Amino acid sequence: MSPFDSVIDRHGSDSFKWGKYAGRDILPLWVADMDFAAPPAVLAALHRRIEHGVFGYGGPWPSLTESVLAHLQGEYGWSIEPEWLVWLPGLVTGLNVACRAVDGEVLTATPIYPPFLSAPHFSGRKLNRVDLALDENHWHWDMAAMQQATTAATRLFLFCHPHNPVGRCWSRDELLALADYAERNDLVVCSDEIHCGLILDADKRHIPLASLSPEIAQRSITLLAPSKTFNIPGLGCAFAVIPNPALRRQFERAMHGIVPHVNVLGLAACEAAFRDGGDWHRELIAYLRGNRDRVAATMASLPGVRMAPVEATYLAWIDVRDLRLANPAAHFEAHGIGLSDGSDFGAPGWLRLNFGCPRATLDEALARFERAVRAA
């Protein structure tokens, strides 16, 4: 039996995911954390740090920085300098800081992770949206539509790579086209690459946007974290990679007085995950790939439901518009499964399903999903 088959009871805990439906028979497959224990190496590092006993103000240390640099080099062939790192208490913080740091209108593509839509608003920036195109069950960029959505005042492009929620691992050609677009339109690109360790297709690999060329690196803010891959989002540790010194200073100025230091336990977990989490990570990817295939098979068997292939993340993006439900999320909740509402991502009529859970949980959830579809 895989260690990922173990069901850990999260009822009555501090979990947002499970607390949402407390006292109700609804399986939560909505918010993006997994129902798996963190890697043993991370747990061991946290125990060591706790046993030290002192939790004063803290910050990154040399071996932590080295672990980040080695991880990016080893996994993606991306060489960065230590001074390019800006530590953050979370990726969403980074999105909001980027909107404050870059003066101008903001461009992003929908459907998209909800903070991409709220961060410009919170920063007093005008948001311009372009819809991703879906042809023959394949999500891709419509560059003509992107040009129409870009104004003379647009200065920041919020980019999701791999994409949450559609599950694309963008190819080198797609990334080169976007980099060229950013350069021609003088855009800073804030690239959310938090799901970069969750590429499920064996024939694909994550390519950091900023690694393509010195030119795109100079106009990039890359947001990264161990949180999704190693299931430690509650420890509050992320970082930005900003090669351009002037842009980095703008970003850091926008943080002043607002953004707190990173949690010292999160920093300890980050180093352990990147340095010693490789074997656990490989097992996780194999397990998630199996879960992905289970979800895809179920969706393909149901009437009125469509789902494009999930290349990356542990999130399935499901089109239920043909079921003509007034409130899709509420309908599925009534049948015992809690999913993310597509309206929050800018796409009413769609649902996001988190398959980062033990097989027993997923199989029961898929049975409930099928009953909900048949009852529509």
Tab-separated table of N, CA and C in Angstrom, residues 116-268:
chain	number	residue	atom	x	y	z
A	116	PHE	N	-5.600	36.381	-8.718
A	116	PHE	CA	-5.185	37.122	-9.910
A	116	PHE	C	-6.204	38.203	-10.259
A	117	LEU	N	-7.469	37.943	-9.935
A	117	LEU	CA	-8.538	38.891	-10.240
A	117	LEU	C	-8.702	39.931	-9.143
A	118	SER	N	-8.380	39.569	-7.907
A	118	SER	CA	-8.576	40.507	-6.799
A	118	SER	C	-7.362	41.398	-6.547
A	119	ALA	N	-6.153	40.908	-6.795
A	119	ALA	CA	-4.947	41.679	-6.463
A	119	ALA	C	-4.898	43.027	-7.175
A	120	PRO	N	-5.199	43.109	-8.476
A	120	PRO	CA	-5.203	44.437	-9.118
A	120	PRO	C	-6.206	45.383	-8.467
A	121	HIS	N	-7.379	44.864	-8.137
A	121	HIS	CA	-8.414	45.689	-7.498
A	121	HIS	C	-7.923	46.233	-6.163
A	122	PHE	N	-7.324	45.375	-5.347
A	122	PHE	CA	-6.830	45.820	-4.038
A	122	PHE	C	-5.732	46.874	-4.175
A	123	SER	N	-5.038	46.851	-5.310
A	123	SER	CA	-3.933	47.785	-5.536
A	123	SER	C	-4.359	49.024	-6.311
A	124	GLY	N	-5.658	49.134	-6.610
A	124	GLY	CA	-6.146	50.284	-7.361
A	124	GLY	C	-5.728	50.272	-8.822
A	125	ARG	N	-5.466	49.070	-9.378
A	125	ARG	CA	-5.060	48.941	-10.779
A	125	ARG	C	-6.223	48.448	-11.631
A	126	LYS	N	-6.312	48.953	-12.853
A	126	LYS	CA	-7.319	48.462	-13.790
A	126	LYS	C	-6.877	47.103	-14.317
A	127	LEU	N	-7.807	46.155	-14.318
A	127	LEU	CA	-7.512	44.806	-14.794
A	127	LEU	C	-8.134	44.586	-16.167
A	128	ASN	N	-7.318	44.123	-17.098
A	128	ASN	CA	-7.785	43.733	-18.436
A	128	ASN	C	-7.658	42.214	-18.553
A	129	ARG	N	-8.728	41.576	-19.010
A	129	ARG	CA	-8.741	40.112	-19.092
A	129	ARG	C	-8.764	39.644	-20.537
A	130	VAL	N	-8.089	38.521	-20.776
A	130	VAL	CA	-8.203	37.816	-22.046
A	130	VAL	C	-8.577	36.379	-21.721
A	131	ASP	N	-9.480	35.803	-22.500
A	131	ASP	CA	-9.868	34.412	-22.265
A	131	ASP	C	-8.877	33.470	-22.935
A	132	LEU	N	-8.455	32.440	-22.193
A	132	LEU	CA	-7.727	31.360	-22.836
A	132	LEU	C	-8.645	30.680	-23.847
A	133	ALA	N	-8.078	30.177	-24.923
A	133	ALA	CA	-8.870	29.508	-25.956
A	133	ALA	C	-8.907	28.005	-25.690
A	134	LEU	N	-10.039	27.383	-25.996
A	134	LEU	CA	-10.212	25.941	-25.843
A	134	LEU	C	-10.684	25.377	-27.182
A	135	ASP	N	-9.795	24.660	-27.830
A	135	ASP	CA	-10.120	24.049	-29.125
A	135	ASP	C	-9.765	22.576	-29.073
A	136	GLU	N	-10.744	21.741	-29.476
A	136	GLU	CA	-10.514	20.292	-29.523
A	136	GLU	C	-9.933	19.786	-28.199
A	137	ASN	N	-10.527	20.262	-27.127
A	137	ASN	CA	-10.173	19.832	-25.769
A	137	ASN	C	-8.745	20.196	-25.384
A	138	HIS	N	-8.248	21.300	-25.935
A	138	HIS	CA	-6.875	21.744	-25.656
A	138	HIS	C	-6.886	23.236	-25.365
A	139	TRP	N	-6.382	23.611	-24.192
A	139	TRP	CA	-6.301	25.013	-23.818
A	139	TRP	C	-5.044	25.645	-24.418
A	140	HIS	N	-5.200	26.853	-24.960
A	140	HIS	CA	-4.034	27.534	-25.531
A	140	HIS	C	-4.266	29.040	-25.519
A	141	TRP	N	-3.221	29.792	-25.921
A	141	TRP	CA	-3.277	31.247	-25.944
A	141	TRP	C	-3.806	31.748	-27.279
A	142	ASP	N	-4.684	32.722	-27.221
A	142	ASP	CA	-5.169	33.440	-28.412
A	142	ASP	C	-4.430	34.770	-28.437
A	143	MET	N	-3.346	34.837	-29.192
A	143	MET	CA	-2.495	36.019	-29.151
A	143	MET	C	-3.186	37.246	-29.737
A	144	ALA	N	-4.086	37.033	-30.698
A	144	ALA	CA	-4.829	38.178	-31.255
A	144	ALA	C	-5.748	38.767	-30.191
A	145	ALA	N	-6.431	37.904	-29.439
A	145	ALA	CA	-7.299	38.384	-28.366
A	145	ALA	C	-6.476	39.046	-27.271
A	146	MET	N	-5.287	38.524	-27.033
A	146	MET	CA	-4.411	39.111	-26.022
A	146	MET	C	-4.016	40.540	-26.423
A	147	GLN	N	-3.741	40.726	-27.695
A	147	GLN	CA	-3.388	42.064	-28.171
A	147	GLN	C	-4.556	43.029	-27.991
A	148	GLN	N	-5.766	42.553	-28.238
A	148	GLN	CA	-6.952	43.404	-28.067
A	148	GLN	C	-7.147	43.795	-26.612
A	149	ALA	N	-6.768	42.908	-25.694
A	149	ALA	CA	-6.958	43.174	-24.259
A	149	ALA	C	-5.845	44.042	-23.674
A	150	THR	N	-4.780	44.236	-24.427
A	150	THR	CA	-3.638	45.026	-23.951
A	150	THR	C	-3.799	46.469	-24.394
A	151	THR	N	-3.695	47.389	-23.450
A	151	THR	CA	-3.815	48.811	-23.769
A	151	THR	C	-2.440	49.472	-23.674
A	152	ALA	N	-2.398	50.728	-24.091
A	152	ALA	CA	-1.142	51.483	-24.001
A	152	ALA	C	-0.699	51.656	-22.555
A	153	ALA	N	-1.651	51.549	-21.616
A	153	ALA	CA	-1.335	51.736	-20.196
A	153	ALA	C	-0.996	50.424	-19.484
A	154	THR	N	-1.104	49.279	-20.176
A	154	THR	CA	-0.825	47.989	-19.552
A	154	THR	C	0.673	47.848	-19.297
A	155	ARG	N	1.031	47.519	-18.067
A	155	ARG	CA	2.446	47.396	-17.715
A	155	ARG	C	2.786	46.081	-17.030
A	156	LEU	N	1.776	45.367	-16.526
A	156	LEU	CA	2.034	44.138	-15.771
A	156	LEU	C	1.174	43.013	-16.316
A	157	PHE	N	1.802	41.878	-16.576
A	157	PHE	CA	1.106	40.678	-17.024
A	157	PHE	C	1.203	39.638	-15.914
A	158	LEU	N	0.079	39.281	-15.314
A	158	LEU	CA	0.022	38.225	-14.297
A	158	LEU	C	-0.183	36.895	-15.014
A	159	PHE	N	0.810	36.025	-14.903
A	159	PHE	CA	0.892	34.789	-15.683
A	159	PHE	C	0.907	33.594	-14.738
A	160	CYS	N	0.155	32.552	-15.046
A	160	CYS	CA	0.078	31.356	-14.207
A	160	CYS	C	0.697	30.178	-14.965
A	161	HIS	N	1.760	29.581	-14.374
A	161	HIS	CA	2.598	28.648	-15.123
A	161	HIS	C	3.265	27.655	-14.174
A	162	PRO	N	2.773	26.373	-14.119
A	162	PRO	CA	1.625	25.794	-14.811
A	162	PRO	C	0.321	26.476	-14.409
A	163	HIS	N	-0.682	26.277	-15.241
A	163	HIS	CA	-1.892	27.070	-15.090
A	163	HIS	C	-2.908	26.431	-14.149
A	164	ASN	N	-3.324	27.227	-13.184
A	164	ASN	CA	-4.416	26.897	-12.267
A	164	ASN	C	-5.603	27.771	-12.664
A	165	PRO	N	-6.712	27.199	-13.177
A	165	PRO	CA	-7.146	25.818	-12.988
A	165	PRO	C	-7.067	24.892	-14.204
A	166	VAL	N	-6.632	25.332	-15.396
A	166	VAL	CA	-6.823	24.462	-16.570
A	166	VAL	C	-5.796	23.338	-16.663
A	167	GLY	N	-4.728	23.393	-15.844
A	167	GLY	CA	-3.807	22.264	-15.786
A	167	GLY	C	-2.817	22.168	-16.920
A	168	ARG	N	-2.579	23.276	-17.634
A	168	ARG	CA	-1.591	23.232	-18.716
A	168	ARG	C	-0.174	23.415	-18.182
A	169	CYS	N	0.743	22.617	-18.743
A	169	CYS	CA	2.181	22.841	-18.589
A	169	CYS	C	2.606	23.521	-19.883
A	170	TRP	N	2.793	24.828	-19.839
A	170	TRP	CA	3.050	25.573	-21.081
A	170	TRP	C	4.351	25.116	-21.726
A	171	SER	N	4.320	24.946	-23.044
A	171	SER	CA	5.476	24.458	-23.786
A	171	SER	C	6.501	25.568	-24.009
A	172	ARG	N	7.695	25.174	-24.429
A	172	ARG	CA	8.734	26.161	-24.718
A	172	ARG	C	8.273	27.140	-25.799
A	173	ASP	N	7.626	26.643	-26.841
A	173	ASP	CA	7.173	27.538	-27.917
A	173	ASP	C	6.141	28.536	-27.398
A	174	GLU	N	5.227	28.075	-26.561
A	174	GLU	CA	4.228	28.982	-25.984
A	174	GLU	C	4.906	30.032	-25.104
A	175	LEU	N	5.875	29.599	-24.318
A	175	LEU	CA	6.579	30.530	-23.438
A	175	LEU	C	7.384	31.549	-24.238
A	176	LEU	N	8.036	31.100	-25.307
A	176	LEU	CA	8.791	32.028	-26.154
A	176	LEU	C	7.869	33.071	-26.776
A	177	ALA	N	6.676	32.656	-27.193
A	177	ALA	CA	5.717	33.597	-27.770
A	177	ALA	C	5.278	34.623	-26.732
A	178	LEU	N	5.046	34.181	-25.498
A	178	LEU	CA	4.635	35.106	-24.438
A	178	LEU	C	5.778	36.040	-24.048
A	179	ALA	N	6.998	35.513	-24.010
A	179	ALA	CA	8.153	36.359	-23.700
A	179	ALA	C	8.324	37.430	-24.775
A	180	ASP	N	8.186	37.034	-26.029
A	180	ASP	CA	8.289	38.001	-27.124
A	180	ASP	C	7.192	39.055	-27.015
A	181	TYR	N	5.990	38.614	-26.645
A	181	TYR	CA	4.871	39.544	-26.499
A	181	TYR	C	5.160	40.554	-25.388
A	182	ALA	N	5.682	40.070	-24.273
A	182	ALA	CA	6.001	40.963	-23.156
A	182	ALA	C	7.059	41.982	-23.557
A	183	GLU	N	8.065	41.555	-24.292
A	183	GLU	CA	9.126	42.463	-24.710
A	183	GLU	C	8.599	43.509	-25.701
A	184	ARG	N	7.779	43.074	-26.647
A	184	ARG	CA	7.251	44.018	-27.651
A	184	ARG	C	6.287	45.030	-27.048
A	185	ASN	N	5.612	44.629	-25.967
A	185	ASN	CA	4.632	45.521	-25.350
A	185	ASN	C	5.127	46.142	-24.040
A	186	ASP	N	6.401	45.976	-23.756
A	186	ASP	CA	7.037	46.548	-22.570
A	186	ASP	C	6.287	46.185	-21.291
A	187	LEU	N	6.055	44.880	-21.101
A	187	LEU	CA	5.342	44.384	-19.926
A	187	LEU	C	6.307	43.728	-18.951
A	188	VAL	N	6.089	43.980	-17.673
A	188	VAL	CA	6.699	43.165	-16.637
A	188	VAL	C	5.816	41.931	-16.470
A	189	VAL	N	6.433	40.755	-16.383
A	189	VAL	CA	5.670	39.516	-16.202
A	189	VAL	C	5.864	39.011	-14.775
A	190	CYS	N	4.763	38.905	-14.054
A	190	CYS	CA	4.783	38.253	-12.742
A	190	CYS	C	4.294	36.828	-12.965
A	191	SER	N	5.218	35.877	-12.912
A	191	SER	CA	4.931	34.492	-13.258
A	191	SER	C	4.757	33.649	-11.997
A	192	ASP	N	3.532	33.211	-11.753
A	192	ASP	CA	3.214	32.335	-10.631
A	192	ASP	C	3.589	30.914	-11.034
A	193	GLU	N	4.683	30.391	-10.472
A	193	GLU	CA	5.159	29.058	-10.833
A	193	GLU	C	5.103	28.113	-9.633
A	194	ILE	N	4.106	28.339	-8.779
A	194	ILE	CA	4.007	27.586	-7.528
A	194	ILE	C	3.696	26.102	-7.758
A	195	HIS	N	3.095	25.765	-8.919
A	195	HIS	CA	2.787	24.366	-9.217
A	195	HIS	C	3.856	23.702	-10.081
A	196	CYS	N	5.044	24.311	-10.158
A	196	CYS	CA	6.069	23.815	-11.082
A	196	CYS	C	6.547	22.408	-10.748
A	197	GLY	N	6.412	21.975	-9.511
A	197	GLY	CA	6.826	20.631	-9.124
A	197	GLY	C	5.757	19.582	-9.307
A	198	LEU	N	4.674	19.943	-9.983
A	198	LEU	CA	3.533	19.039	-10.112
A	198	LEU	C	3.204	18.758	-11.578
A	199	ILE	N	4.242	18.495	-12.376
A	199	ILE	CA	4.048	18.121	-13.779
A	199	ILE	C	3.742	16.628	-13.816
A	200	LEU	N	2.566	16.259	-14.320
A	200	LEU	CA	2.118	14.875	-14.276
A	200	LEU	C	2.479	14.097	-15.538
A	201	ASP	N	2.532	14.735	-16.680
A	201	ASP	CA	2.862	14.044	-17.926
A	201	ASP	C	4.367	13.781	-17.988
A	202	ALA	N	4.729	12.527	-18.182
A	202	ALA	CA	6.140	12.144	-18.163
A	202	ALA	C	6.937	12.774	-19.304
A	203	ASP	N	6.263	13.160	-20.393
A	203	ASP	CA	6.967	13.730	-21.546
A	203	ASP	C	7.054	15.254	-21.496
A	204	LYS	N	6.665	15.851	-20.365
A	204	LYS	CA	6.713	17.305	-20.240
A	204	LYS	C	7.578	17.690	-19.048
A	205	ARG	N	8.109	18.904	-19.092
A	205	ARG	CA	8.874	19.407	-17.960
A	205	ARG	C	8.603	20.902	-17.815
A	206	HIS	N	8.736	21.375	-16.605
A	206	HIS	CA	8.533	22.799	-16.344
A	206	HIS	C	9.753	23.591	-16.794
A	207	ILE	N	9.490	24.688	-17.494
A	207	ILE	CA	10.553	25.601	-17.937
A	207	ILE	C	10.268	26.961	-17.313
A	208	PRO	N	11.078	27.415	-16.358
A	208	PRO	CA	10.837	28.754	-15.792
A	208	PRO	C	10.879	29.811	-16.896
A	209	LEU	N	9.880	30.668	-16.903
A	209	LEU	CA	9.826	31.699	-17.943
A	209	LEU	C	11.104	32.518	-17.968
A	210	ALA	N	11.607	32.889	-16.801
A	210	ALA	CA	12.776	33.766	-16.725
A	210	ALA	C	14.056	33.082	-17.188
A	211	SER	N	14.017	31.753	-17.351
A	211	SER	CA	15.212	31.028	-17.786
A	211	SER	C	15.375	31.050	-19.306
A	212	LEU	N	14.378	31.575	-20.025
A	212	LEU	CA	14.418	31.525	-21.487
A	212	LEU	C	15.510	32.403	-22.072
A	213	SER	N	15.700	33.587	-21.498
A	213	SER	CA	16.671	34.528	-22.069
A	213	SER	C	16.982	35.610	-21.044
A	214	PRO	N	18.134	36.271	-21.182
A	214	PRO	CA	18.429	37.409	-20.295
A	214	PRO	C	17.405	38.525	-20.433
A	215	GLU	N	16.836	38.671	-21.624
A	215	GLU	CA	15.879	39.761	-21.861
A	215	GLU	C	14.599	39.569	-21.060
A	216	ILE	N	14.022	38.363	-21.108
A	216	ILE	CA	12.784	38.159	-20.360
A	216	ILE	C	13.075	38.108	-18.862
A	217	ALA	N	14.261	37.641	-18.479
A	217	ALA	CA	14.621	37.621	-17.058
A	217	ALA	C	14.596	39.022	-16.468
A	218	GLN	N	15.005	40.009	-17.253
A	218	GLN	CA	15.095	41.378	-16.757
A	218	GLN	C	13.732	42.036	-16.568
A	219	ARG	N	12.694	41.418	-17.110
A	219	ARG	CA	11.348	41.976	-16.919
A	219	ARG	C	10.435	40.968	-16.219
A	220	SER	N	11.037	40.116	-15.378
A	220	SER	CA	10.255	39.053	-14.740
A	220	SER	C	10.332	39.103	-13.227
A	221	ILE	N	9.202	38.741	-12.617
A	221	ILE	CA	9.091	38.448	-11.188
A	221	ILE	C	8.543	37.028	-11.119
A	222	THR	N	9.362	36.081	-10.694
A	222	THR	CA	8.927	34.683	-10.628
A	222	THR	C	8.581	34.348	-9.186
A	223	LEU	N	7.365	33.893	-8.961
A	223	LEU	CA	6.904	33.533	-7.621
A	223	LEU	C	6.931	32.016	-7.458
A	224	LEU	N	7.592	31.579	-6.400
A	224	LEU	CA	7.789	30.150	-6.154
A	224	LEU	C	7.587	29.838	-4.672
A	225	ALA	N	7.352	28.563	-4.386
A	225	ALA	CA	7.198	28.118	-2.994
A	225	ALA	C	7.246	26.599	-2.972
A	226	PRO	N	7.648	26.016	-1.848
A	226	PRO	CA	7.551	24.557	-1.701
A	226	PRO	C	6.147	24.105	-1.311
A	227	SER	N	5.235	25.025	-1.128
A	227	SER	CA	3.970	24.736	-0.447
A	227	SER	C	3.060	23.764	-1.175
A	228	LYS	N	2.887	23.911	-2.488
A	228	LYS	CA	1.980	23.010	-3.205
A	228	LYS	C	2.608	21.635	-3.389
A	229	THR	N	3.841	21.604	-3.876
A	229	THR	CA	4.492	20.329	-4.172
A	229	THR	C	4.636	19.468	-2.936
A	230	PHE	N	5.026	20.056	-1.809
A	230	PHE	CA	5.320	19.289	-0.600
A	230	PHE	C	4.221	19.401	0.450
A	231	ASN	N	3.096	19.996	0.083
A	231	ASN	CA	1.899	20.109	0.922
A	231	ASN	C	2.175	20.758	2.273
A	232	ILE	N	2.784	21.962	2.214
A	232	ILE	CA	3.059	22.711	3.445
A	232	ILE	C	2.588	24.165	3.332
A	233	PRO	N	1.418	24.429	2.709
A	233	PRO	CA	1.003	25.830	2.549
A	233	PRO	C	0.742	26.541	3.867
A	234	GLY	N	0.340	25.787	4.894
A	234	GLY	CA	0.050	26.409	6.179
A	234	GLY	C	1.281	26.925	6.911
A	235	LEU	N	2.473	26.602	6.417
A	235	LEU	CA	3.697	27.076	7.055
A	235	LEU	C	4.148	28.433	6.531
A	236	GLY	N	3.478	28.959	5.512
A	236	GLY	CA	3.685	30.345	5.097
A	236	GLY	C	5.087	30.694	4.659
A	237	CYS	N	5.567	30.050	3.568
A	237	CYS	CA	6.919	30.340	3.080
A	237	CYS	C	6.928	30.320	1.561
A	238	ALA	N	7.321	31.431	0.963
A	238	ALA	CA	7.424	31.545	-0.492
A	238	ALA	C	8.567	32.503	-0.804
A	239	PHE	N	8.851	32.679	-2.082
A	239	PHE	CA	9.889	33.644	-2.454
A	239	PHE	C	9.692	34.089	-3.892
A	240	ALA	N	10.189	35.282	-4.173
A	240	ALA	CA	10.230	35.804	-5.538
A	240	ALA	C	11.660	35.756	-6.027
A	241	VAL	N	11.832	35.481	-7.316
A	241	VAL	CA	13.131	35.574	-7.979
A	241	VAL	C	13.048	36.747	-8.953
A	242	ILE	N	13.834	37.797	-8.678
A	242	ILE	CA	13.754	39.037	-9.468
A	242	ILE	C	15.177	39.421	-9.889
A	243	PRO	N	15.598	39.073	-11.111
A	243	PRO	CA	16.971	39.354	-11.541
A	243	PRO	C	17.280	40.833	-11.736
A	244	ASN	N	16.294	41.635	-12.130
A	244	ASN	CA	16.516	43.056	-12.414
A	244	ASN	C	16.617	43.835	-11.103
A	245	PRO	N	17.768	44.462	-10.811
A	245	PRO	CA	17.934	45.152	-9.516
A	245	PRO	C	16.929	46.275	-9.289
A	246	ALA	N	16.631	47.041	-10.332
A	246	ALA	CA	15.683	48.153	-10.174
A	246	ALA	C	14.285	47.631	-9.885
A	247	LEU	N	13.891	46.588	-10.611
A	247	LEU	CA	12.573	45.993	-10.386
A	247	LEU	C	12.512	45.364	-9.002
A	248	ARG	N	13.608	44.754	-8.572
A	248	ARG	CA	13.654	44.149	-7.231
A	248	ARG	C	13.509	45.218	-6.152
A	249	ARG	N	14.151	46.363	-6.349
A	249	ARG	CA	14.005	47.454	-5.377
A	249	ARG	C	12.567	47.966	-5.341
A	250	GLN	N	11.923	48.075	-6.498
A	250	GLN	CA	10.515	48.492	-6.540
A	250	GLN	C	9.654	47.510	-5.751
A	251	PHE	N	9.900	46.240	-5.963
A	251	PHE	CA	9.129	45.186	-5.292
A	251	PHE	C	9.343	45.262	-3.778
A	252	GLU	N	10.590	45.405	-3.365
A	252	GLU	CA	10.884	45.468	-1.928
A	252	GLU	C	10.314	46.727	-1.293
A	253	ARG	N	10.330	47.850	-2.015
A	253	ARG	CA	9.720	49.083	-1.481
A	253	ARG	C	8.227	48.898	-1.266
A	254	ALA	N	7.573	48.190	-2.180
A	254	ALA	CA	6.129	47.956	-2.053
A	254	ALA	C	5.806	47.052	-0.869
A	255	MET	N	6.785	46.282	-0.396
A	255	MET	CA	6.591	45.403	0.758
A	255	MET	C	6.724	46.128	2.087
A	256	HIS	N	7.457	47.235	2.106
A	256	HIS	CA	7.843	47.878	3.367
A	256	HIS	C	6.629	48.220	4.232
A	257	GLY	N	6.679	47.815	5.474
A	257	GLY	CA	5.635	48.158	6.434
A	257	GLY	C	4.372	47.337	6.316
A	258	ILE	N	4.322	46.438	5.336
A	258	ILE	CA	3.105	45.654	5.087
A	258	ILE	C	3.362	44.160	5.229
A	259	VAL	N	4.442	43.700	4.623
A	259	VAL	CA	4.695	42.258	4.520
A	259	VAL	C	5.572	41.796	5.680
A	260	PRO	N	5.115	40.829	6.458
A	260	PRO	CA	5.909	40.363	7.613
A	260	PRO	C	7.014	39.405	7.198
A	261	HIS	N	7.896	39.121	8.153
A	261	HIS	CA	8.938	38.119	7.932
A	261	HIS	C	8.296	36.747	7.728
A	262	VAL	N	9.032	35.875	7.059
A	262	VAL	CA	8.558	34.510	6.844
A	262	VAL	C	8.646	33.724	8.149
A	263	ASN	N	7.669	32.867	8.381
A	263	ASN	CA	7.635	31.999	9.546
A	263	ASN	C	8.908	31.139	9.598
A	264	VAL	N	9.576	31.102	10.748
A	264	VAL	CA	10.837	30.364	10.841
A	264	VAL	C	10.645	28.864	10.615
A	265	LEU	N	9.490	28.326	10.969
A	265	LEU	CA	9.234	26.914	10.696
A	265	LEU	C	9.058	26.681	9.197
A	266	GLY	N	8.454	27.644	8.519
A	266	GLY	CA	8.332	27.543	7.067
A	266	GLY	C	9.680	27.532	6.376
A	267	LEU	N	10.606	28.340	6.863
A	267	LEU	CA	11.953	28.365	6.286
A	267	LEU	C	12.646	27.020	6.492
A	268	ALA	N	12.529	26.449	7.694
A	268	ALA	CA	13.146	25.145	7.965
A	268	ALA	C	12.550	24.064	7.072
